C-alpha positions as CSV (number, residue, x, y, z in Angstrom):
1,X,0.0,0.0,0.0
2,X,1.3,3.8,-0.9
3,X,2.5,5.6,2.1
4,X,0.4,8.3,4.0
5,X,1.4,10.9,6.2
6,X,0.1,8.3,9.5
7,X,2.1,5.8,8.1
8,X,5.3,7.1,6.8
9,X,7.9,4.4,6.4
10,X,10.5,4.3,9.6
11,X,13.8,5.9,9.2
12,X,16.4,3.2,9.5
13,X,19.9,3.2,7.9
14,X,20.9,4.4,4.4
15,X,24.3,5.7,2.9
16,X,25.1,9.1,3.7
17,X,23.1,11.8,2.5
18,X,24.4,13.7,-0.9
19,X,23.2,17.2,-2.5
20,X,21.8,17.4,-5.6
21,X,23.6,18.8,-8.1
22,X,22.8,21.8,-10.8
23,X,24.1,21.8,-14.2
24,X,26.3,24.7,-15.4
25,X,24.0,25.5,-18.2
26,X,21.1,25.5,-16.6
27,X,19.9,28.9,-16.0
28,X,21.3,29.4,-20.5
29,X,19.3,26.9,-21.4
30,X,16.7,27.2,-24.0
31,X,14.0,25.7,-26.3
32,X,12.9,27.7,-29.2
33,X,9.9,26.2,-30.4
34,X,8.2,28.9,-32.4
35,X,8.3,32.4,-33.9
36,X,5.3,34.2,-33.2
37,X,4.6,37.6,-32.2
38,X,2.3,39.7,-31.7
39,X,1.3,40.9,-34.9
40,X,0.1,37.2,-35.3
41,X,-1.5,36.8,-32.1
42,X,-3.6,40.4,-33.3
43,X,-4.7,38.8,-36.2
44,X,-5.6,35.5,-35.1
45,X,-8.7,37.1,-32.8
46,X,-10.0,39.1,-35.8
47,X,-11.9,38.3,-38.0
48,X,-11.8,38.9,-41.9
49,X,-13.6,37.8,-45.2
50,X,-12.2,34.6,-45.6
51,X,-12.3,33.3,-42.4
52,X,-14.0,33.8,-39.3
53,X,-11.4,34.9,-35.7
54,X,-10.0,31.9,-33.8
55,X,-11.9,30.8,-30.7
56,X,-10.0,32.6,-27.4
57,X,-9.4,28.9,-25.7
58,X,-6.9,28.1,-28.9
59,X,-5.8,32.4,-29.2
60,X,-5.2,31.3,-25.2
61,X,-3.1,27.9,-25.8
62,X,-0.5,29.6,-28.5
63,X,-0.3,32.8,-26.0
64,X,0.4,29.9,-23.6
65,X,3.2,28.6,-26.3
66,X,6.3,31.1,-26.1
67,X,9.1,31.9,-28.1
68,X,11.4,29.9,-25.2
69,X,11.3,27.9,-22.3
70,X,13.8,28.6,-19.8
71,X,14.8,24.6,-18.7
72,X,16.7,24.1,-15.3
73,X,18.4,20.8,-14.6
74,X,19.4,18.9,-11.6
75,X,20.9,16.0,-10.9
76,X,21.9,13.3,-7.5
77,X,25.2,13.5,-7.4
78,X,25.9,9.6,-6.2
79,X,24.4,6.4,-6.9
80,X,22.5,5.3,-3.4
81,X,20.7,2.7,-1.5
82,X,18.0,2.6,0.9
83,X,16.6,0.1,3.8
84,X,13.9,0.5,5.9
85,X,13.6,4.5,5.6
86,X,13.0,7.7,3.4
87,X,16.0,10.0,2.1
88,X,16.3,12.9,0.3
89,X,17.9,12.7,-3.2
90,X,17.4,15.9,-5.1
91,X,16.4,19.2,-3.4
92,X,15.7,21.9,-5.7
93,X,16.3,25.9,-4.7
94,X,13.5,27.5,-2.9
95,X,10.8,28.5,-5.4
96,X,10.1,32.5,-6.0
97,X,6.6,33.8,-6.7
98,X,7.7,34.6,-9.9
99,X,8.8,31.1,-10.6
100,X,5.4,29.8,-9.7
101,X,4.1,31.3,-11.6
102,X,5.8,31.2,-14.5
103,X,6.0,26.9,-13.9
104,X,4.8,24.9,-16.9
105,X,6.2,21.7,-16.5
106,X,8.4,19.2,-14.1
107,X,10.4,16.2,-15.3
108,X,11.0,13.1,-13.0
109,X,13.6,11.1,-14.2
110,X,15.0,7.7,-12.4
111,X,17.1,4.6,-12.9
112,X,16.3,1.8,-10.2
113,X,15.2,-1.5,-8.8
114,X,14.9,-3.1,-5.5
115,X,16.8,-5.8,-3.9
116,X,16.1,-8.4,-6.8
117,X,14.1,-11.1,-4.7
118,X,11.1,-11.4,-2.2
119,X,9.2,-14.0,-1.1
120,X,5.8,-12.9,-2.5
121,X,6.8,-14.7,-5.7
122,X,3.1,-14.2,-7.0
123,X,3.9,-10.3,-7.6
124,X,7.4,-10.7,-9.0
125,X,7.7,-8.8,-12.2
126,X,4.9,-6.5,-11.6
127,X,4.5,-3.2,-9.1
128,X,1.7,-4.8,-6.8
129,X,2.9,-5.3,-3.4
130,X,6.4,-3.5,-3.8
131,X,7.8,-1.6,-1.3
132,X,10.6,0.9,-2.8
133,X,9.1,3.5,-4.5
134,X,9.5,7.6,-4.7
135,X,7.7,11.1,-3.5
136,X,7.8,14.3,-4.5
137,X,7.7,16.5,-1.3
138,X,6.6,20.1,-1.1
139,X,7.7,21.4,2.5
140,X,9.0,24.6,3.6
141,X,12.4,25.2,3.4
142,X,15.0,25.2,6.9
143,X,18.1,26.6,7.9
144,X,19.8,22.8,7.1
145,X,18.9,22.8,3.7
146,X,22.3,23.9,2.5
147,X,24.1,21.3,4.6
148,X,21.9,18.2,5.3
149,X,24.5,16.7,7.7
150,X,23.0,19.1,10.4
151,X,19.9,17.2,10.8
152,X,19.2,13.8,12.8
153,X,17.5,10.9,10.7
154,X,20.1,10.7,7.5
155,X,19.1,14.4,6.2
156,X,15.5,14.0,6.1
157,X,13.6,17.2,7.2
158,X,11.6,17.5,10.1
159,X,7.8,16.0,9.1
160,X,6.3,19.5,10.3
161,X,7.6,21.2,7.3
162,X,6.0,18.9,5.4
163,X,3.2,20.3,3.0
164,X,2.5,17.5,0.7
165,X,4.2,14.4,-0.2
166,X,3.3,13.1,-4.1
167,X,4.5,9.2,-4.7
168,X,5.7,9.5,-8.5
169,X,6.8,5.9,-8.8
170,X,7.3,2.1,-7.5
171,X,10.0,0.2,-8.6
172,X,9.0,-3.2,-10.3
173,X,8.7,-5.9,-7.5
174,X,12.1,-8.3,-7.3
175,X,13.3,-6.7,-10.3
176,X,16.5,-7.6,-10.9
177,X,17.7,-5.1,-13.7
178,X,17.8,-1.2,-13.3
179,X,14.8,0.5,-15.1
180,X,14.5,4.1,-16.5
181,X,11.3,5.9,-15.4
182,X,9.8,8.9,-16.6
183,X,7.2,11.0,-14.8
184,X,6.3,14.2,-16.3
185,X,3.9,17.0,-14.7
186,X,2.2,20.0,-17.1
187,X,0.7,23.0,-16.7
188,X,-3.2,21.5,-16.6
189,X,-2.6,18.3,-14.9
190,X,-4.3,17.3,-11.7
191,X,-1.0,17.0,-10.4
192,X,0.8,20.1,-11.6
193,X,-2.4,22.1,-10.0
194,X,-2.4,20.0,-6.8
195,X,1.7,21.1,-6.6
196,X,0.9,24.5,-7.2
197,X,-2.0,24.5,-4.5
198,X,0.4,24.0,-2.0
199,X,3.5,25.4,-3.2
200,X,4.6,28.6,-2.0
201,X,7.4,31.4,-1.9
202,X,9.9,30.2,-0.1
203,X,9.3,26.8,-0.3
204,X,11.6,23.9,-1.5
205,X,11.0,20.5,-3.9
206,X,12.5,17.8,-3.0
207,X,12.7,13.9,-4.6
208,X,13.0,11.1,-1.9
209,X,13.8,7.6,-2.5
210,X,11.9,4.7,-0.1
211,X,11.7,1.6,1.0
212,X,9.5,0.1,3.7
213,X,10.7,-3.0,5.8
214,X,14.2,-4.4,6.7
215,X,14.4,-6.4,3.7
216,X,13.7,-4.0,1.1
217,X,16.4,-1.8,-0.6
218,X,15.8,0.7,-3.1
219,X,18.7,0.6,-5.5
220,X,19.2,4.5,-6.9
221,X,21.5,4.7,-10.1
222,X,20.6,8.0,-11.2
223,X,18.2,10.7,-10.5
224,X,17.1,13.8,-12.1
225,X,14.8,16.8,-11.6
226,X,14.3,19.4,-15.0
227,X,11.4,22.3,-14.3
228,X,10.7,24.2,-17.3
229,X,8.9,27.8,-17.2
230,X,7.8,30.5,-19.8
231,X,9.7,33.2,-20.8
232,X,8.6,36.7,-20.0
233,X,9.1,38.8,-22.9
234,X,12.0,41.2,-22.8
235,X,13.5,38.6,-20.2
236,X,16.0,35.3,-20.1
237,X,15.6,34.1,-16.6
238,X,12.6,33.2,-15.9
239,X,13.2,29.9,-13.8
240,X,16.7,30.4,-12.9
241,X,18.3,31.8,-9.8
């Protein structure tokens, strides 16, 4: 069964906790998907001989399509494991209002498995009844964020700074391979609008890894984190620092 806020898994022992890490480029980098301007967007809500004005949802959905996304990447630093407890992987800066705002879509990507055998043989090869799996936490940021080490239970935050916890992914049960994984939020999802319910200046994001009894062990090879936001006009920075 998923995790809930009464029944959080137990904290037990994992490999020291590691920062995530941002990529050089990220605040330069940018996707150019279209030229339009305004001149177009003008002529697309009037009307002339040959054809009739655009309705305002689809006038609404290319004003909502920009020039460039500003894309900001981040990255675990380490390959980890995890028994019996929940740890911090990625934690991403705290968010601005601005940022917020501007937020269109979040990329979860992960390479895992668990510890390759259980004795539930009936669910091996599927997700039921696996107990390694990963959140997405929304919690208000603390003076340990920066250094991790500070804190008691292997860098996990203290639950009342918890806001929301969002389980993205189980891994497959007794898998014995890594597999990639690919969750992505956008803006109009139940979840992007559930994160943005909650989220708030000053807040952090933050991708855990868990497992739930002594026998389980979620195996992390790599973990990644890439927001994407709109581009104000005149401006290049819109989701970076």
């Amino acid at each position: 069964m998923p995790p809930t806020a009464a029944s959080s898994p137990s904290r037990g022992t994992s490999s020291p906790p590691f920062p995530s890490r941002r990529s050089p480029s990220s605040s330069e980098s940018q996707w150019t998907t279209h030229g339009s301007n305004l001149t177009t967007l003008h002529c697309l809500s009037r009307s002339s001989p040959p054809r009739p004005a655009l309705p305002l949802e689809i006038i609404l959905q290319v004003i909502d399509h920009p020039t460039r996304w500003i894309r900001a990447h981040y990255a675990a630093s380490q390959r980890v494991h995890v028994t019996q407890a929940e740890r911090p992987i990625i934690l991403l800066p705290r968010f601005t209002a601005r940022e917020i705002k501007l937020l269109r879509r979040l990329v979860f990507r992960i390479r895992s498995r668990d510890q390759g055998w259980s004795w539930d043989r009936r669910n091996h090869g599927t997700f039921a009844g696996s107990c390694t799996w990963f959140e997405a936490v929304v919690r208000k940021a603390d003076e340990h964020d920066e250094d991790p080490s500070g804190r008691d239970n292997h860098g996990v935050a203290n639950d009342e700074t918890v806001k929301k916890k969002f389980e993205l992914q189980r891994n497959r049960h007794a898998g014995t391979e890594f597999e990639d994984y690919e969750i992505v939020w956008e803006n109009g999802d139940e979840r992007m609008a559930e994160l943005k319910d909650v989220l708030m200046e000053g807040d952090v994001l933050e991708l855990r890894a868990c497992a739930r009894f002594p026998a389980w062990v979620n195996e992390v090879e790599m973990a990644e984190i890439e927001t994407w936001c709109l581009d104000e006009v005149g401006r290049n920075d819109a989701c970076s620092s």
